[in-house]
């Protein structure tokens, strides 16, 4: 399955985050042995339990809601944090990255779904959010792009429109604030059920779990 997904990503030049949450290290190792290096987890405690049992050259991505008091555990090694949706969280990541003498790539999670969701920056507040972040000069953060989740619906038109919205927001931010920044380049969107639509709408990074590892309980 993963080989087929990688084939599908190629023409779009998109990368795969293999979402291994709830799956045992043995399952992750099998996918690692097929050449996959980027894995995504959504819980810090679970991530910490796995990290030491798996090869060091895995690039771990934190894809779920992150509590501020947990940032210190992952700051030494995390490859990317996809879920920055508050200034307080960004500030803490910057602080812990500084302690580890690192610069941590982060994505701004934006609320694109029509349905009610708890997390993500509102689309009408995104400019203000970015301006406040930039004013802080948090040198240990690298704003690497945006992340979003579409509604869990069957309507492909709706999903497509929501992903398109994220792409438009990315383009807007890029031209307004990050024209010169090559590091602002990622649009993290698309999961097992909707990654093909996300690719059509400009995804640079898909986060796929169940299609690779099998259904979760
Ligand atoms: C679980 C999860 C995924 C992967 O979901 P699948 O449907 O299993 O592919 C992607 N992104 C986030 C934020 C997740 O929590």
PDB file of C-alpha atoms and ligand atoms in Angstrom:
ATOM      1  CA  UNK A   1       0.000   0.000   0.000  1.00  0.00           C
ATOM      2  CA  UNK A   2       2.725   2.470   0.909  1.00  0.00           C
ATOM      3  CA  UNK A   3       4.467   1.891  -2.432  1.00  0.00           C
ATOM      4  CA  UNK A   4       1.275   2.788  -4.244  1.00  0.00           C
ATOM      5  CA  UNK A   5       0.773   5.919  -2.163  1.00  0.00           C
ATOM      6  CA  UNK A   6       4.347   7.031  -2.857  1.00  0.00           C
ATOM      7  CA  UNK A   7       3.728   6.555  -6.577  1.00  0.00           C
ATOM      8  CA  UNK A   8       0.660   8.756  -6.330  1.00  0.00           C
ATOM      9  CA  UNK A   9       2.602  11.476  -4.487  1.00  0.00           C
ATOM     10  CA  UNK A  10       5.438  11.635  -6.995  1.00  0.00           C
ATOM     11  CA  UNK A  11       3.839  13.743  -9.743  1.00  0.00           C
ATOM     12  CA  UNK A  12       2.795  16.252  -7.076  1.00  0.00           C
ATOM     13  CA  UNK A  13       6.211  16.334  -5.440  1.00  0.00           C
ATOM     14  CA  UNK A  14       4.461  15.793  -2.105  1.00  0.00           C
ATOM     15  CA  UNK A  15       5.897  14.040   0.942  1.00  0.00           C
ATOM     16  CA  UNK A  16       4.374  11.379   3.140  1.00  0.00           C
ATOM     17  CA  UNK A  17       3.971  11.536   6.906  1.00  0.00           C
ATOM     18  CA  UNK A  18       3.180   7.965   7.972  1.00  0.00           C
ATOM     19  CA  UNK A  19       0.823   8.410  10.917  1.00  0.00           C
ATOM     20  CA  UNK A  20       1.692   5.675  13.402  1.00  0.00           C
ATOM     21  CA  UNK A  21      -0.455   6.691  16.389  1.00  0.00           C
ATOM     22  CA  UNK A  22      -1.791   3.720  18.393  1.00  0.00           C
ATOM     23  CA  UNK A  23       0.408   1.329  16.365  1.00  0.00           C
ATOM     24  CA  UNK A  24       3.174  -0.745  18.000  1.00  0.00           C
ATOM     25  CA  UNK A  25       6.867  -0.181  17.253  1.00  0.00           C
ATOM     26  CA  UNK A  26       7.019  -3.473  15.348  1.00  0.00           C
ATOM     27  CA  UNK A  27       4.554  -2.126  12.790  1.00  0.00           C
ATOM     28  CA  UNK A  28       6.513   1.109  12.498  1.00  0.00           C
ATOM     29  CA  UNK A  29       9.762  -0.809  12.016  1.00  0.00           C
ATOM     30  CA  UNK A  30       8.257  -2.680   9.062  1.00  0.00           C
ATOM     31  CA  UNK A  31       7.337   0.562   7.324  1.00  0.00           C
ATOM     32  CA  UNK A  32      10.756   2.007   8.223  1.00  0.00           C
ATOM     33  CA  UNK A  33      12.405  -0.994   6.574  1.00  0.00           C
ATOM     34  CA  UNK A  34      10.537  -0.150   3.377  1.00  0.00           C
ATOM     35  CA  UNK A  35      12.360   3.185   3.378  1.00  0.00           C
ATOM     36  CA  UNK A  36       9.868   5.512   5.060  1.00  0.00           C
ATOM     37  CA  UNK A  37      11.544   8.025   7.405  1.00  0.00           C
ATOM     38  CA  UNK A  38       8.872  10.568   8.404  1.00  0.00           C
ATOM     39  CA  UNK A  39       6.401   9.349  11.019  1.00  0.00           C
ATOM     40  CA  UNK A  40       3.629  11.289  12.731  1.00  0.00           C
ATOM     41  CA  UNK A  41       2.214  10.912  16.231  1.00  0.00           C
ATOM     42  CA  UNK A  42      -0.465  12.941  17.955  1.00  0.00           C
ATOM     43  CA  UNK A  43       0.313  12.243  21.619  1.00  0.00           C
ATOM     44  CA  UNK A  44       3.508  13.199  23.378  1.00  0.00           C
ATOM     45  CA  UNK A  45       3.437  10.385  25.906  1.00  0.00           C
ATOM     46  CA  UNK A  46       3.011   7.757  23.213  1.00  0.00           C
ATOM     47  CA  UNK A  47       5.678   9.367  21.062  1.00  0.00           C
ATOM     48  CA  UNK A  48       8.170   9.400  23.947  1.00  0.00           C
ATOM     49  CA  UNK A  49       7.568   5.710  24.578  1.00  0.00           C
ATOM     50  CA  UNK A  50       8.395   4.881  20.955  1.00  0.00           C
ATOM     51  CA  UNK A  51      11.307   7.168  20.159  1.00  0.00           C
ATOM     52  CA  UNK A  52      14.010   5.262  22.028  1.00  0.00           C
ATOM     53  CA  UNK A  53      12.911   1.922  20.594  1.00  0.00           C
ATOM     54  CA  UNK A  54      13.231   2.964  16.963  1.00  0.00           C
ATOM     55  CA  UNK A  55      16.090   4.106  14.688  1.00  0.00           C
ATOM     56  CA  UNK A  56      17.555   7.545  15.271  1.00  0.00           C
ATOM     57  CA  UNK A  57      17.193   8.705  11.704  1.00  0.00           C
ATOM     58  CA  UNK A  58      13.400   8.770  11.916  1.00  0.00           C
ATOM     59  CA  UNK A  59      12.034  12.294  11.523  1.00  0.00           C
ATOM     60  CA  UNK A  60       9.192  12.519  14.018  1.00  0.00           C
ATOM     61  CA  UNK A  61       6.339  14.933  13.407  1.00  0.00           C
ATOM     62  CA  UNK A  62       3.827  15.976  16.055  1.00  0.00           C
ATOM     63  CA  UNK A  63       0.504  16.255  14.241  1.00  0.00           C
ATOM     64  CA  UNK A  64      -2.105  16.597  16.986  1.00  0.00           C
ATOM     65  CA  UNK A  65      -3.090  19.150  19.566  1.00  0.00           C
ATOM     66  CA  UNK A  66      -0.085  19.948  21.744  1.00  0.00           C
ATOM     67  CA  UNK A  67      -0.249  21.123  25.339  1.00  0.00           C
ATOM     68  CA  UNK A  68       2.292  23.708  26.356  1.00  0.00           C
ATOM     69  CA  UNK A  69       3.579  21.741  29.318  1.00  0.00           C
ATOM     70  CA  UNK A  70       4.534  18.831  27.042  1.00  0.00           C
ATOM     71  CA  UNK A  71       6.680  20.807  24.613  1.00  0.00           C
ATOM     72  CA  UNK A  72       9.813  20.345  26.719  1.00  0.00           C
ATOM     73  CA  UNK A  73       9.791  16.586  26.200  1.00  0.00           C
ATOM     74  CA  UNK A  74       9.812  16.688  22.417  1.00  0.00           C
ATOM     75  CA  UNK A  75      11.884  19.850  21.849  1.00  0.00           C
ATOM     76  CA  UNK A  76      15.229  17.988  21.749  1.00  0.00           C
ATOM     77  CA  UNK A  77      14.346  15.922  18.696  1.00  0.00           C
ATOM     78  CA  UNK A  78      11.003  16.755  17.065  1.00  0.00           C
ATOM     79  CA  UNK A  79      11.309  17.295  13.302  1.00  0.00           C
ATOM     80  CA  UNK A  80       8.159  19.351  12.816  1.00  0.00           C
ATOM     81  CA  UNK A  81       5.120  20.447  14.808  1.00  0.00           C
ATOM     82  CA  UNK A  82       2.012  20.649  12.595  1.00  0.00           C
ATOM     83  CA  UNK A  83      -0.387  22.021  15.160  1.00  0.00           C
ATOM     84  CA  UNK A  84       0.547  25.527  16.274  1.00  0.00           C
ATOM     85  CA  UNK A  85      -2.700  27.399  16.893  1.00  0.00           C
ATOM     86  CA  UNK A  86      -1.906  29.760  19.750  1.00  0.00           C
ATOM     87  CA  UNK A  87       0.766  32.350  20.474  1.00  0.00           C
ATOM     88  CA  UNK A  88       1.309  30.841  23.918  1.00  0.00           C
ATOM     89  CA  UNK A  89       2.177  27.507  22.356  1.00  0.00           C
ATOM     90  CA  UNK A  90       4.465  29.143  19.783  1.00  0.00           C
ATOM     91  CA  UNK A  91       6.222  31.033  22.551  1.00  0.00           C
ATOM     92  CA  UNK A  92       6.820  27.863  24.536  1.00  0.00           C
ATOM     93  CA  UNK A  93       8.145  25.989  21.489  1.00  0.00           C
ATOM     94  CA  UNK A  94      10.545  28.855  20.844  1.00  0.00           C
ATOM     95  CA  UNK A  95      11.695  28.795  24.454  1.00  0.00           C
ATOM     96  CA  UNK A  96      12.280  25.055  24.552  1.00  0.00           C
ATOM     97  CA  UNK A  97      13.936  25.075  21.128  1.00  0.00           C
ATOM     98  CA  UNK A  98      16.328  27.741  22.413  1.00  0.00           C
ATOM     99  CA  UNK A  99      17.188  25.599  25.411  1.00  0.00           C
ATOM    100  CA  UNK A 100      18.095  22.812  23.040  1.00  0.00           C
ATOM    101  CA  UNK A 101      19.964  25.146  20.734  1.00  0.00           C
ATOM    102  CA  UNK A 102      17.588  24.227  17.926  1.00  0.00           C
ATOM    103  CA  UNK A 103      15.303  25.829  15.390  1.00  0.00           C
ATOM    104  CA  UNK A 104      12.060  23.869  15.207  1.00  0.00           C
ATOM    105  CA  UNK A 105       9.929  23.926  12.044  1.00  0.00           C
ATOM    106  CA  UNK A 106       6.259  24.565  12.812  1.00  0.00           C
ATOM    107  CA  UNK A 107       3.059  24.736  10.797  1.00  0.00           C
ATOM    108  CA  UNK A 108       0.162  27.024  11.602  1.00  0.00           C
ATOM    109  CA  UNK A 109      -2.955  24.915  12.030  1.00  0.00           C
ATOM    110  CA  UNK A 110      -5.868  26.668  10.398  1.00  0.00           C
ATOM    111  CA  UNK A 111      -9.526  25.890  10.859  1.00  0.00           C
ATOM    112  CA  UNK A 112     -10.775  25.213   7.355  1.00  0.00           C
ATOM    113  CA  UNK A 113     -13.530  22.695   8.118  1.00  0.00           C
ATOM    114  CA  UNK A 114     -17.081  23.943   7.956  1.00  0.00           C
ATOM    115  CA  UNK A 115     -18.040  21.541  10.724  1.00  0.00           C
ATOM    116  CA  UNK A 116     -17.332  22.447  14.333  1.00  0.00           C
ATOM    117  CA  UNK A 117     -13.776  21.620  15.342  1.00  0.00           C
ATOM    118  CA  UNK A 118     -11.956  22.589  18.456  1.00  0.00           C
ATOM    119  CA  UNK A 119      -8.554  23.429  17.107  1.00  0.00           C
ATOM    120  CA  UNK A 120      -7.025  25.731  14.561  1.00  0.00           C
ATOM    121  CA  UNK A 121      -6.669  29.443  13.963  1.00  0.00           C
ATOM    122  CA  UNK A 122      -9.790  31.059  12.513  1.00  0.00           C
ATOM    123  CA  UNK A 123      -9.271  32.101   8.913  1.00  0.00           C
ATOM    124  CA  UNK A 124     -10.216  35.701   9.637  1.00  0.00           C
ATOM    125  CA  UNK A 125      -7.583  35.936  12.387  1.00  0.00           C
ATOM    126  CA  UNK A 126      -4.655  34.448  10.523  1.00  0.00           C
ATOM    127  CA  UNK A 127      -3.061  37.725   9.390  1.00  0.00           C
ATOM    128  CA  UNK A 128      -3.127  39.126  12.882  1.00  0.00           C
ATOM    129  CA  UNK A 129      -1.710  35.863  14.213  1.00  0.00           C
ATOM    130  CA  UNK A 130       1.209  35.883  11.783  1.00  0.00           C
ATOM    131  CA  UNK A 131       1.915  39.569  12.395  1.00  0.00           C
ATOM    132  CA  UNK A 132       2.026  39.024  16.131  1.00  0.00           C
ATOM    133  CA  UNK A 133       4.311  36.032  15.701  1.00  0.00           C
ATOM    134  CA  UNK A 134       6.682  37.886  13.408  1.00  0.00           C
ATOM    135  CA  UNK A 135       6.794  40.833  15.799  1.00  0.00           C
ATOM    136  CA  UNK A 136       8.093  38.517  18.523  1.00  0.00           C
ATOM    137  CA  UNK A 137      11.184  37.584  16.559  1.00  0.00           C
ATOM    138  CA  UNK A 138      11.136  34.036  17.818  1.00  0.00           C
ATOM    139  CA  UNK A 139      14.362  32.927  16.168  1.00  0.00           C
ATOM    140  CA  UNK A 140      14.118  29.354  17.356  1.00  0.00           C
ATOM    141  CA  UNK A 141      10.905  28.799  15.418  1.00  0.00           C
ATOM    142  CA  UNK A 142      10.828  28.269  11.689  1.00  0.00           C
ATOM    143  CA  UNK A 143       7.378  29.005  10.294  1.00  0.00           C
ATOM    144  CA  UNK A 144       7.339  26.313   7.631  1.00  0.00           C
ATOM    145  CA  UNK A 145       3.773  26.581   6.355  1.00  0.00           C
ATOM    146  CA  UNK A 146       0.185  25.689   7.165  1.00  0.00           C
ATOM    147  CA  UNK A 147      -1.831  22.633   8.149  1.00  0.00           C
ATOM    148  CA  UNK A 148      -5.526  21.908   8.002  1.00  0.00           C
ATOM    149  CA  UNK A 149      -8.138  19.196   8.233  1.00  0.00           C
ATOM    150  CA  UNK A 150     -11.227  18.988   6.065  1.00  0.00           C
ATOM    151  CA  UNK A 151     -14.654  18.095   7.432  1.00  0.00           C
ATOM    152  CA  UNK A 152     -15.366  14.391   7.876  1.00  0.00           C
ATOM    153  CA  UNK A 153     -18.010  14.241   5.171  1.00  0.00           C
ATOM    154  CA  UNK A 154     -18.579  12.266   1.985  1.00  0.00           C
ATOM    155  CA  UNK A 155     -19.156  15.349  -0.132  1.00  0.00           C
ATOM    156  CA  UNK A 156     -16.001  15.595  -2.239  1.00  0.00           C
ATOM    157  CA  UNK A 157     -16.911  19.079  -3.433  1.00  0.00           C
ATOM    158  CA  UNK A 158     -16.978  20.338   0.129  1.00  0.00           C
ATOM    159  CA  UNK A 159     -13.668  18.683   0.996  1.00  0.00           C
ATOM    160  CA  UNK A 160     -12.132  20.067  -2.162  1.00  0.00           C
ATOM    161  CA  UNK A 161     -13.382  23.578  -1.374  1.00  0.00           C
ATOM    162  CA  UNK A 162     -11.968  23.408   2.160  1.00  0.00           C
ATOM    163  CA  UNK A 163      -8.548  22.295   0.946  1.00  0.00           C
ATOM    164  CA  UNK A 164      -8.655  24.960  -1.728  1.00  0.00           C
ATOM    165  CA  UNK A 165      -9.249  27.521   1.000  1.00  0.00           C
ATOM    166  CA  UNK A 166      -6.087  26.372   2.799  1.00  0.00           C
ATOM    167  CA  UNK A 167      -4.086  26.629  -0.412  1.00  0.00           C
ATOM    168  CA  UNK A 168      -5.395  30.172  -0.914  1.00  0.00           C
ATOM    169  CA  UNK A 169      -4.448  31.097   2.628  1.00  0.00           C
ATOM    170  CA  UNK A 170      -0.978  29.666   2.068  1.00  0.00           C
ATOM    171  CA  UNK A 171      -0.549  31.688  -1.130  1.00  0.00           C
ATOM    172  CA  UNK A 172      -1.763  34.813   0.602  1.00  0.00           C
ATOM    173  CA  UNK A 173       0.609  34.408   3.542  1.00  0.00           C
ATOM    174  CA  UNK A 174       3.475  33.527   1.242  1.00  0.00           C
ATOM    175  CA  UNK A 175       3.113  36.661  -0.846  1.00  0.00           C
ATOM    176  CA  UNK A 176       2.341  38.953   2.063  1.00  0.00           C
ATOM    177  CA  UNK A 177       4.839  37.836   4.699  1.00  0.00           C
ATOM    178  CA  UNK A 178       7.162  35.120   3.421  1.00  0.00           C
ATOM    179  CA  UNK A 179       8.005  35.972  -0.166  1.00  0.00           C
ATOM    180  CA  UNK A 180      11.726  35.772   0.577  1.00  0.00           C
ATOM    181  CA  UNK A 181      11.547  32.839   2.974  1.00  0.00           C
ATOM    182  CA  UNK A 182      12.264  29.561   1.213  1.00  0.00           C
ATOM    183  CA  UNK A 183      11.453  27.750   4.458  1.00  0.00           C
ATOM    184  CA  UNK A 184       7.773  28.763   4.235  1.00  0.00           C
ATOM    185  CA  UNK A 185       6.739  26.058   1.799  1.00  0.00           C
ATOM    186  CA  UNK A 186       4.516  23.354   3.312  1.00  0.00           C
ATOM    187  CA  UNK A 187       0.793  22.759   2.991  1.00  0.00           C
ATOM    188  CA  UNK A 188       0.052  19.796   5.249  1.00  0.00           C
ATOM    189  CA  UNK A 189      -3.334  18.448   4.206  1.00  0.00           C
ATOM    190  CA  UNK A 190      -4.866  15.111   3.278  1.00  0.00           C
ATOM    191  CA  UNK A 191      -5.450  11.923   5.282  1.00  0.00           C
ATOM    192  CA  UNK A 192      -6.330   8.338   4.296  1.00  0.00           C
ATOM    193  CA  UNK A 193      -9.812   9.260   3.120  1.00  0.00           C
ATOM    194  CA  UNK A 194      -9.112  12.496   1.298  1.00  0.00           C
ATOM    195  CA  UNK A 195      -5.425  12.739   0.352  1.00  0.00           C
ATOM    196  CA  UNK A 196      -6.108  12.454  -3.374  1.00  0.00           C
ATOM    197  CA  UNK A 197      -8.372  15.499  -3.208  1.00  0.00           C
ATOM    198  CA  UNK A 198      -5.743  17.292  -1.117  1.00  0.00           C
ATOM    199  CA  UNK A 199      -3.058  16.601  -3.726  1.00  0.00           C
ATOM    200  CA  UNK A 200      -5.267  18.072  -6.433  1.00  0.00           C
ATOM    201  CA  UNK A 201      -5.562  21.201  -4.306  1.00  0.00           C
ATOM    202  CA  UNK A 202      -1.836  21.641  -3.768  1.00  0.00           C
ATOM    203  CA  UNK A 203      -0.873  19.593  -0.730  1.00  0.00           C
ATOM    204  CA  UNK A 204       2.883  19.269  -0.178  1.00  0.00           C
ATOM    205  CA  UNK A 205       2.583  16.844   2.721  1.00  0.00           C
ATOM    206  CA  UNK A 206      -0.078  14.205   3.345  1.00  0.00           C
ATOM    207  CA  UNK A 207      -0.599  12.587   6.746  1.00  0.00           C
ATOM    208  CA  UNK A 208      -1.721   9.009   6.204  1.00  0.00           C
ATOM    209  CA  UNK A 209      -2.346   6.481   8.959  1.00  0.00           C
ATOM    210  CA  UNK A 210      -4.953   3.770   8.543  1.00  0.00           C
ATOM    211  CA  UNK A 211      -4.305   3.225   4.851  1.00  0.00           C
ATOM    212  CA  UNK A 212      -0.704   2.265   5.674  1.00  0.00           C
ATOM    213  CA  UNK A 213      -1.015   0.637   9.098  1.00  0.00           C
ATOM    214  CA  UNK A 214      -4.577  -0.672   8.992  1.00  0.00           C
ATOM    215  CA  UNK A 215      -7.608   0.578  10.863  1.00  0.00           C
ATOM    216  CA  UNK A 216      -7.173   1.791  14.446  1.00  0.00           C
ATOM    217  CA  UNK A 217      -9.337   0.501  17.284  1.00  0.00           C
TER     218      UNK A 217
HETATM  219  C1  LIG B   1      -4.939  10.393  12.853  1.00  0.00           C
HETATM  220  C2  LIG B   1      -4.567  11.583  12.067  1.00  0.00           C
HETATM  221  C3  LIG B   1      -4.234  11.494  10.704  1.00  0.00           C
HETATM  222  C4  LIG B   1      -4.276  10.209   9.913  1.00  0.00           C
HETATM  223  O1  LIG B   1      -5.588   9.719   9.802  1.00  0.00           O
HETATM  224  P1  LIG B   1      -5.945   8.483   8.860  1.00  0.00           P
HETATM  225  O2  LIG B   1      -7.378   8.688   8.527  1.00  0.00           O
HETATM  226  O3  LIG B   1      -5.696   7.251   9.663  1.00  0.00           O
HETATM  227  O4  LIG B   1      -5.074   8.540   7.666  1.00  0.00           O
HETATM  228  C5  LIG B   1      -3.835  12.649  10.045  1.00  0.00           C
HETATM  229  N1  LIG B   1      -3.783  13.840  10.687  1.00  0.00           N
HETATM  230  C6  LIG B   1      -4.082  13.970  11.989  1.00  0.00           C
HETATM  231  C7  LIG B   1      -4.004  15.307  12.622  1.00  0.00           C
HETATM  232  C8  LIG B   1      -4.483  12.858  12.714  1.00  0.00           C
HETATM  233  O5  LIG B   1      -4.792  13.008  14.021  1.00  0.00           O
END
